[in-house]
Every structure is written in C-alpha cells, then in structure tokens.
Amino acid sequence: MKGVRHYPGFLGITIVCLMVLYFPLMVVAVYSFNASTSITAWGGFSLRWYVDVFTGPEAERFGLATWNSITIALIAASLATIIATAAALAMIRGGRFRGWKATYGLINLPLMVPEIVVAVATLIFFSTIGLRTGYLTVLLAHITFCIPFAYLPIAARLSGIEPRYEQAARDLYATQAQAFRLILLPLLGPGLVSGWLLAFIISLDDFIITNFVKGAGMETLPTAIFGSVKQGIKPNIMAISTLMLGVSVLFVSLSYLINQRGRSSASIKE
Amino acid sequence: MVGPATDRPSGEATYARIVRPLLLPTWLVIGTLLLLPVLLMVVYAFLTKEFRGGVEWKFTLAAFEQFFINRGLFGDEPAQIEWTYINIFWRSIWQAALATLLCLLMGFPAAWYIATRRPETRTIWLFLITIPYWVNLLIRTVSLRFILRDNGPLNEALIAIGIITDPLPILNSNLAVQVGLIYSYLPFMVLPIYAAVERYNFTLSEAAVDLYASRWQTLTEIVIPVVKPGIVAGAILVFIPALGAFLAPDLLGGAKNFMIGSLIDEQFRGSQGNWPFGAAVSVILMTLVLIALLLQARGARRPS
C-alpha cells in the first residue's frame, strides 16, 4: 500500500513550502522585539515598540484606525452571517426552484471578480449615486464581500444536517419557527460561528477595496499601515503586524477547533 | 471555494415556501452593491473624462483608444499601436502564469504528501498550510519587503555565509514581484489539489504498478489525469488574483515593474486620475478573467 503513495522528495518540497510561508512572518515577529531603533541591527530583546504602538506619536492614528477596523468587521461579519444563513436555508432546504443556479452564481460573485475590479466598480457606484465615501461606504462594501465567506461554512454545515430532526419536531406539533429555533439553529451553531469568524477576518484584512472606497481622512488598520510603510518600514509597524498576526492565528484556530468539535460532537451524518 | 459539497439542494424542501423572502437580502445586497456596480463600470468605460477626475455622460471610445492606439503627443500623428498598456498587461500575464506554474510545482508534491498522511496528522499539516492564507496579505507583503531589502536579513545572511560580497538588489525587480505572488497565493494551489488527491482511488496506482508502470509513469499517466480538476481549480485560484494583484507589485516591484493593479489604482488617485480609462482597463482585465474561467470550465471536465 505504502509504495504507490510514496514519492521521494515530496516531504522535502512540503517543508520548503511551509518555510516559504512562515519564514517572513517569523522574521518580522522576531524583529518586532528588537531594542534598536534601526531596523537592521539587532540591539537585544525589548518590548519598547509594543509600548510605542500604544503610547507613541502614532498611537492615536492607529488607535482610531483599529477602532474603525474592528467596528466595521463586527457589523459586517454579523450582517453577512445573517444574510448568508437565510440564503443557505433557501439554497439547501428550499428544494428546486427557478433561479437556483443564478443565485448560486450571485452569492459567489464576490469571489469570482478580481478584488481591484470590485474596488473600482464599488467606487464608481457610490460616486454615481452621490454617496460620500467614508465609514458607511466601507461598511457596505465589506458586508457584500463577506457574504460568500460566511455562506461557505454555513451551507456546508447545513447540508450535513439531515432534515428528519426538524421533521420529528414538526410531527410533534412544533411550528416551523420553533423547529428552526430549537432544533436547526443549535445544530447549525458551529457553522454559524466559523462563518462569522471567517467573515470577520476577511473584513479585518481587506486593503484594496477599503483603500478605494474609504475617502480621504478615514483609515482602517491596513490602510493606516500601508500609509506608514510607504515612508519606510519602522519598528512600530512590525510590532503592529505581529499583533495582527496573533489575532489572525487566534481566530483561525478558534474557527478550526469549533468546526472540529462540531464535527465530532454532532454525529449527525451518522 | 474549493469543494462542491454544497452544490445541490438536498433533503426535504422544508423551506420551499419562503425561498423568496430568504433570498431577498442576498439579491438586494450583492445585486445592488456588486452586480449593478460592475455593470455601471462597463458603462463608465464608454464615458467622457472630465477634468477633475469625474465623468461627463457622453458616449465615447476614447478610453479604449487610449489603451490600444497611439496618435502622438498632440493626437495628430497617424495611428500606431500603443504598446505601453499592452506591455503592462503582458508583464502581468506572464508574471501570473509563471507564479501559477511555480505554485503548482511546489504545491502538488505538498498536497500529495499531506493527503497521503494518516487522518490525524493530515489535519495538522493542512492547518499549517492554511494559517498564512488568513494572515493579512498586506502584512505578509510588508514582511517580504523587509526581508528582501538591500541590507535586509536575506542579503546579510548571504554575505555572512560568504556566497556574495555585495547585497543583491532583489527589491524593486520582477523577481521580487514573482516571489511576492508565489508567497501570496501558494495556499490557494495546495488546498484544491489536496481535496482531489484525498478522493483519489489508490488502487488505480497499484494496478498501474502491477502492470510494470514506473513511479513517474503512474504519476503522469494515471494520477495527474484523475486529479486534473483539482489542479485546474488551483491554477485558477492562483492565476486570477495574481493577475489583478496590487500589493505585491506595488510594495515589492517599485515604479518600474507596474502591473495591471497599479495601473488601475493610478487612474482613481486625485485629480490626475482618469476614471473612464480606469474602468476600461478593469473591463479588459475582467474579460481576461472570464476567458480564464471558461478555459477552466473546459479543463475541469473529467476525461470519460
């Protein structure tokens, strides 16, 4: 059995892949603890750049940008999750209806169109209807591109839950609303959480679309970082990057663990 | 994005009667905030440029003419082909194609190796491959810029080992952009190929070996044709974002190594911008992406 699965050198290439993916991140994380002001020379271990992030000259700008990023991500992820859940119910439990394929295409449209094109189209749209670019336009754009990311795990989870659980509830005189709230929603839980988390991360990470529709004066964390990096990489940028890196890893790990637990606890698929 | 697990309506149609209200928010949001804007953008590509970065609602082909035709500085010379923008597209296409190829050469063995592990170890490997994808692309590109600098860690390490004496000017070159593209999109290649290899029926390989096929023959003549849909999906997932990439060329390539993304971005910056031209370039980019997707649809069809 082992023979046909084994190809010499494949392990090596896998390790090269992982090194390519992780090496730059690790270097930045290490240098963020550098005591020296120069970004090239190592001056010993220090947390001064983390202190600088919260108290330094750029602290206010980054603080505001962080606030914008987090509130936008919270609202966009939550609305996208609600919209995606409704869509998943219709797509998976709605039977065959006209326009199924078109709707499927529409949900996945934000993934098909290159990001820069989405950015251009959205900016042109807001400018044509006369909506001033700022917080609201960024939020609207984020809700839109978050929908497919929330949809994927929710729909995957829903298609793994057999309809007979709700059927049993209905047989016992539960209304459709009750069957949804008491039976389907708890079973759907892990899918909802990982959909929300992924949408949250995607929103928090977006640069290109935000940069187009944010207008002057408004910043999110990625656009603020981009603005600073254009003038050269300073150590405080590496500290911020490392913090964001930590947040991303934490969220993905959470999403992953919740999905794993969901899969093992609910042996729904039998 | 990867698996077709949710493609078909399944089970009882418990929600059949309220399909419309359930889908209404999706139609409204994506319809008005993305589909409509994309159509509007196509219209914009045919409008007249205004001085302060806006448009006049007068139909013209000026944007496409500017892209393809050169009539000299004052517009009075005989029409020639304008190479500036075609060259930018050409550079973007080969950069994206090369990145796709290199991602495939690295990603296929990795995906194969991971998919042939025991289930428990498999999820750990897979998790390691996916994490970087969820880390902010901007931060990843910035870290690469940090490493590739003239006096950055990579050059210092090479000098310390004694391979080179003067730092290699990697940053602001096509090479740096290429490294950035591979680094950005490698996980996109691994995941769909992994999904295909995981479903691969290994008895096919055993049969081939029993019939005296070499390892290499088994790989090229049995395995690759069977997992081809995964390879094509991975190639598409790398090629499309790489073609329209903005951060890698902008932060690693410098001003000389313009790609489509920077060209479009430039048209919407301040009063120097040209919105109809930016819209036209976007339309041309979208057309290329559509062609790539059509080719994928053809390539993904399993050989019967």
CSV table of C-alpha atoms in Angstrom, one decimal, chain A:
chain,number,residue,atom,x,y,z
A,1,MET,CA,0.0,0.0,0.0
A,2,LYS,CA,2.7,2.4,1.0
A,3,GLY,CA,4.6,2.1,-2.2
A,4,VAL,CA,2.2,3.9,-4.6
A,5,ARG,CA,1.6,6.7,-2.1
A,6,HIS,CA,5.3,7.5,-1.6
A,7,TYR,CA,7.2,9.8,-3.9
A,8,PRO,CA,10.8,10.6,-2.9
A,9,GLY,CA,11.4,14.3,-2.3
A,10,PHE,CA,7.8,15.2,-1.7
A,11,LEU,CA,8.3,15.7,2.0
A,12,GLY,CA,11.2,18.0,1.3
A,13,ILE,CA,9.1,20.1,-1.0
A,14,THR,CA,6.3,20.3,1.6
A,15,ILE,CA,8.8,21.5,4.2
A,16,VAL,CA,10.1,24.1,1.7
A,17,CYS,CA,6.5,25.3,1.1
A,18,LEU,CA,6.0,25.7,4.9
A,19,MET,CA,9.3,27.5,5.2
A,20,VAL,CA,8.5,29.9,2.4
A,21,LEU,CA,5.1,30.6,4.0
A,22,TYR,CA,6.4,31.1,7.6
A,23,PHE,CA,9.9,32.5,7.3
A,24,PRO,CA,9.0,36.1,6.5
A,25,LEU,CA,6.3,36.2,9.3
A,26,MET,CA,8.8,34.8,11.8
A,27,VAL,CA,11.5,37.3,10.9
A,28,VAL,CA,9.1,40.2,11.4
A,29,ALA,CA,7.8,38.8,14.7
A,30,VAL,CA,11.4,38.4,15.9
A,31,TYR,CA,12.4,41.9,14.8
A,32,SER,CA,9.4,43.5,16.5
A,33,PHE,CA,11.1,42.7,19.8
A,34,ASN,CA,14.3,44.5,18.7
A,35,ALA,CA,15.5,47.1,21.1
A,36,SER,CA,17.4,49.0,18.5
A,37,THR,CA,15.8,52.0,16.6
A,38,SER,CA,17.5,50.8,13.4
A,39,ILE,CA,15.5,48.0,11.7
A,40,THR,CA,18.7,46.3,10.5
A,41,ALA,CA,20.8,45.9,13.6
A,42,TRP,CA,19.8,43.6,16.5
A,43,GLY,CA,20.0,45.5,19.8
A,44,GLY,CA,18.7,43.0,22.2
A,45,PHE,CA,15.3,41.9,23.3
A,46,SER,CA,12.8,44.7,24.2
A,47,LEU,CA,9.1,45.4,24.3
A,48,ARG,CA,9.6,49.1,23.5
A,49,TRP,CA,7.9,49.0,20.1
A,50,TYR,CA,4.8,47.5,21.6
A,51,VAL,CA,4.8,50.3,24.2
A,52,ASP,CA,5.3,52.7,21.3
A,53,VAL,CA,2.3,51.3,19.5
A,54,PHE,CA,0.0,52.2,22.4
A,55,THR,CA,1.7,55.4,23.6
A,56,GLY,CA,3.9,56.7,20.8
A,57,PRO,CA,3.4,59.6,18.4
A,58,GLU,CA,1.3,57.4,16.0
A,59,ALA,CA,-0.8,55.8,18.8
A,60,GLU,CA,-3.8,58.0,18.2
A,61,ARG,CA,-3.9,57.5,14.5
A,62,PHE,CA,-3.5,53.7,14.8
A,63,GLY,CA,-6.0,53.6,17.7
A,64,LEU,CA,-8.7,55.3,15.6
A,65,ALA,CA,-7.9,53.1,12.6
A,66,THR,CA,-8.1,50.0,14.9
A,67,TRP,CA,-11.5,51.2,16.2
A,68,ASN,CA,-12.8,51.6,12.6
A,69,SER,CA,-11.5,48.2,11.6
A,70,ILE,CA,-13.0,46.4,14.5
A,71,THR,CA,-16.4,48.0,14.4
A,72,ILE,CA,-16.7,47.6,10.7
A,73,ALA,CA,-15.6,43.9,10.9
A,74,LEU,CA,-18.1,43.3,13.8
A,75,ILE,CA,-21.0,44.8,11.9
A,76,ALA,CA,-20.1,43.4,8.5
A,77,ALA,CA,-19.5,39.9,9.8
A,78,SER,CA,-22.7,39.8,11.8
A,79,LEU,CA,-24.9,41.1,8.9
A,80,ALA,CA,-23.2,38.9,6.4
A,81,THR,CA,-23.8,35.9,8.7
A,82,ILE,CA,-27.5,36.6,8.9
A,83,ILE,CA,-27.9,37.2,5.2
A,84,ALA,CA,-25.8,34.1,4.4
A,85,THR,CA,-27.8,31.9,6.8
A,86,ALA,CA,-31.1,32.9,5.2
A,87,ALA,CA,-29.5,32.3,1.8
A,88,ALA,CA,-28.2,28.9,2.9
A,89,LEU,CA,-31.7,27.8,4.2
A,90,ALA,CA,-33.2,28.7,0.8
A,91,MET,CA,-30.4,27.1,-1.2
A,92,ILE,CA,-30.1,23.8,0.7
A,93,ARG,CA,-33.6,23.4,2.1
A,94,GLY,CA,-35.6,25.2,-0.5
A,95,GLY,CA,-35.9,22.4,-2.9
A,96,ARG,CA,-35.5,23.0,-6.6
A,97,PHE,CA,-36.6,26.5,-7.7
A,98,ARG,CA,-36.1,28.7,-10.7
A,99,GLY,CA,-33.0,30.8,-10.5
A,100,TRP,CA,-31.1,28.4,-8.2
A,101,LYS,CA,-28.0,28.4,-10.4
A,102,ALA,CA,-28.2,32.2,-10.9
A,103,THR,CA,-28.5,32.8,-7.2
A,104,TYR,CA,-25.5,30.4,-6.6
A,105,GLY,CA,-23.5,32.5,-9.1
A,106,LEU,CA,-24.6,35.7,-7.4
A,107,ILE,CA,-23.5,34.5,-3.9
A,108,ASN,CA,-20.1,33.6,-5.3
A,109,LEU,CA,-19.7,36.7,-7.5
A,110,PRO,CA,-17.5,38.5,-4.9
A,111,LEU,CA,-15.1,35.6,-5.2
A,112,MET,CA,-15.0,35.5,-9.0
A,113,VAL,CA,-14.4,39.2,-9.7
A,114,PRO,CA,-10.8,40.3,-9.1
A,115,GLU,CA,-10.6,42.5,-6.0
A,116,ILE,CA,-9.3,45.5,-7.8
A,117,VAL,CA,-12.3,45.4,-10.2
A,118,VAL,CA,-14.7,45.1,-7.2
A,119,ALA,CA,-13.0,48.2,-5.8
A,120,VAL,CA,-13.3,50.2,-9.0
A,121,ALA,CA,-16.9,49.2,-9.6
A,122,THR,CA,-17.9,50.0,-6.0
A,123,LEU,CA,-16.3,53.4,-6.0
A,124,ILE,CA,-17.9,54.3,-9.3
A,125,PHE,CA,-21.3,53.2,-8.0
A,126,PHE,CA,-21.1,55.2,-4.8
A,127,SER,CA,-19.9,58.3,-6.7
A,128,THR,CA,-22.7,57.9,-9.2
A,129,ILE,CA,-25.5,57.7,-6.6
A,130,GLY,CA,-23.8,60.6,-4.8
A,131,LEU,CA,-22.9,58.8,-1.5
A,132,ARG,CA,-19.9,60.4,0.1
A,133,THR,CA,-17.1,58.0,0.7
A,134,GLY,CA,-16.3,57.3,4.3
A,135,TYR,CA,-17.2,54.9,7.1
A,136,LEU,CA,-20.6,53.9,5.6
A,137,THR,CA,-19.3,53.1,2.1
A,138,VAL,CA,-16.6,50.9,3.6
A,139,LEU,CA,-19.1,49.1,5.7
A,140,LEU,CA,-21.5,48.5,2.8
A,141,ALA,CA,-18.6,47.2,0.6
A,142,HIS,CA,-17.4,44.9,3.5
A,143,ILE,CA,-20.9,43.4,4.0
A,144,THR,CA,-21.1,42.5,0.4
A,145,PHE,CA,-17.7,40.7,0.0
A,146,CYS,CA,-18.2,39.0,3.4
A,147,ILE,CA,-21.3,37.1,2.3
A,148,PRO,CA,-19.7,34.3,0.4
A,149,PHE,CA,-17.1,33.7,3.1
A,150,ALA,CA,-19.9,33.4,5.7
A,151,TYR,CA,-22.0,31.3,3.3
A,152,LEU,CA,-19.5,28.5,2.7
A,153,PRO,CA,-19.1,27.0,6.2
A,154,ILE,CA,-22.8,27.6,7.0
A,155,ALA,CA,-24.1,25.9,3.8
A,156,ALA,CA,-21.6,23.1,4.3
A,157,ARG,CA,-22.8,22.5,7.8
A,158,LEU,CA,-26.5,22.7,6.8
A,159,SER,CA,-26.1,20.2,4.1
A,160,GLY,CA,-24.7,17.8,6.6
A,161,ILE,CA,-27.7,18.0,8.9
A,162,GLU,CA,-30.5,15.6,8.0
A,163,PRO,CA,-34.0,17.2,7.7
A,164,ARG,CA,-35.5,14.4,9.8
A,165,TYR,CA,-34.6,16.2,13.1
A,166,GLU,CA,-36.8,19.1,12.1
A,167,GLN,CA,-39.3,16.7,10.7
A,168,ALA,CA,-39.6,14.9,14.1
A,169,ALA,CA,-40.2,18.3,15.8
A,170,ARG,CA,-42.8,19.2,13.2
A,171,ASP,CA,-44.5,15.8,13.8
A,172,LEU,CA,-44.7,16.7,17.5
A,173,TYR,CA,-46.6,19.9,16.6
A,174,ALA,CA,-43.7,22.4,16.6
A,175,THR,CA,-44.2,25.4,14.3
A,176,GLN,CA,-41.7,25.9,11.6
A,177,ALA,CA,-40.3,28.8,13.6
A,178,GLN,CA,-39.9,26.6,16.7
A,179,ALA,CA,-38.3,23.8,14.7
A,180,PHE,CA,-35.8,26.3,13.4
A,181,ARG,CA,-35.0,28.0,16.7
A,182,LEU,CA,-35.0,24.9,18.9
A,183,ILE,CA,-33.6,22.2,16.6
A,184,LEU,CA,-31.9,23.6,13.5
A,185,LEU,CA,-30.2,26.6,15.0
A,186,PRO,CA,-28.3,24.8,17.7
A,187,LEU,CA,-27.2,22.1,15.2
A,188,LEU,CA,-26.1,24.8,12.9
A,189,GLY,CA,-24.1,26.6,15.6
A,190,PRO,CA,-20.5,25.6,14.7
A,191,GLY,CA,-21.2,26.5,11.0
A,192,LEU,CA,-22.5,29.9,12.1
A,193,VAL,CA,-19.5,30.6,14.4
A,194,SER,CA,-16.9,29.6,11.8
A,195,GLY,CA,-18.7,31.5,9.1
A,196,TRP,CA,-18.8,34.6,11.3
A,197,LEU,CA,-15.1,34.3,12.3
A,198,LEU,CA,-14.0,33.9,8.7
A,199,ALA,CA,-16.1,36.9,7.6
A,200,PHE,CA,-14.6,38.9,10.5
A,201,ILE,CA,-11.0,38.1,9.5
A,202,ILE,CA,-11.7,38.8,5.8
A,203,SER,CA,-13.2,42.2,6.7
A,204,LEU,CA,-10.3,43.0,9.1
A,205,ASP,CA,-7.7,42.1,6.4
A,206,ASP,CA,-9.2,43.9,3.4
A,207,PHE,CA,-6.9,46.5,2.0
A,208,ILE,CA,-7.6,47.1,-1.8
A,209,ILE,CA,-11.4,47.6,-1.7
A,210,THR,CA,-11.2,49.7,1.6
A,211,ASN,CA,-8.5,51.8,0.1
A,212,PHE,CA,-10.7,52.7,-2.8
A,213,VAL,CA,-14.0,53.5,-1.0
A,214,LYS,CA,-12.8,55.0,2.2
A,215,GLY,CA,-12.3,58.5,1.0
A,216,ALA,CA,-9.8,61.0,2.5
A,217,GLY,CA,-9.3,61.2,6.2
A,218,MET,CA,-10.9,57.8,7.1
A,219,GLU,CA,-8.5,55.0,7.9
A,220,THR,CA,-8.7,51.3,8.8
A,221,LEU,CA,-5.8,49.4,10.2
A,222,PRO,CA,-4.5,48.0,6.9
A,223,THR,CA,-4.7,51.4,5.1
A,224,ALA,CA,-3.0,53.1,8.0
A,225,ILE,CA,-0.2,50.6,7.9
A,226,PHE,CA,0.1,50.9,4.2
A,227,GLY,CA,0.4,54.7,4.5
A,228,SER,CA,3.2,54.3,7.0
A,229,VAL,CA,5.0,51.6,5.1
A,230,LYS,CA,5.2,53.8,2.0
A,231,GLN,CA,7.5,56.0,4.0
A,232,GLY,CA,9.7,53.1,5.1
A,233,ILE,CA,9.2,50.2,7.5
A,234,LYS,CA,9.6,51.4,11.0
A,235,PRO,CA,9.9,49.0,14.0
A,236,ASN,CA,6.5,50.0,15.4
A,237,ILE,CA,4.9,48.7,12.2
A,238,MET,CA,6.5,45.3,12.9
A,239,ALA,CA,5.0,45.4,16.4
A,240,ILE,CA,1.5,46.1,15.0
A,241,SER,CA,2.0,43.5,12.3
A,242,THR,CA,2.9,40.9,14.9
A,243,LEU,CA,-0.1,41.8,17.0
A,244,MET,CA,-2.4,41.4,14.0
A,245,LEU,CA,-0.7,38.2,13.1
A,246,GLY,CA,-1.5,36.9,16.6
A,247,VAL,CA,-5.2,37.9,16.3
A,248,SER,CA,-5.5,36.2,12.9
A,249,VAL,CA,-3.9,33.0,14.1
A,250,LEU,CA,-6.1,33.0,17.2
A,251,PHE,CA,-9.3,33.5,15.2
A,252,VAL,CA,-8.4,30.8,12.6
A,253,SER,CA,-7.5,28.4,15.4
A,254,LEU,CA,-10.8,29.1,17.1
A,255,SER,CA,-12.8,28.6,13.9
A,256,TYR,CA,-10.9,25.4,13.3
A,257,LEU,CA,-11.4,24.0,16.8
A,258,ILE,CA,-15.1,24.8,16.8
A,259,ASN,CA,-15.5,23.1,13.5
A,260,GLN,CA,-13.7,20.0,14.7
A,261,ARG,CA,-15.7,19.8,17.9
A,262,GLY,CA,-18.9,20.4,15.9
A,263,ARG,CA,-18.0,17.5,13.6
A,264,SER,CA,-17.2,15.1,16.4
A,265,SER,CA,-20.0,16.1,18.9
A,266,ALA,CA,-22.8,16.0,16.4
A,267,SER,CA,-22.6,12.7,14.7
A,268,ILE,CA,-25.4,14.0,12.6
A,269,LYS,CA,-24.2,12.4,9.5
A,270,GLU,CA,-24.3,9.0,11.3
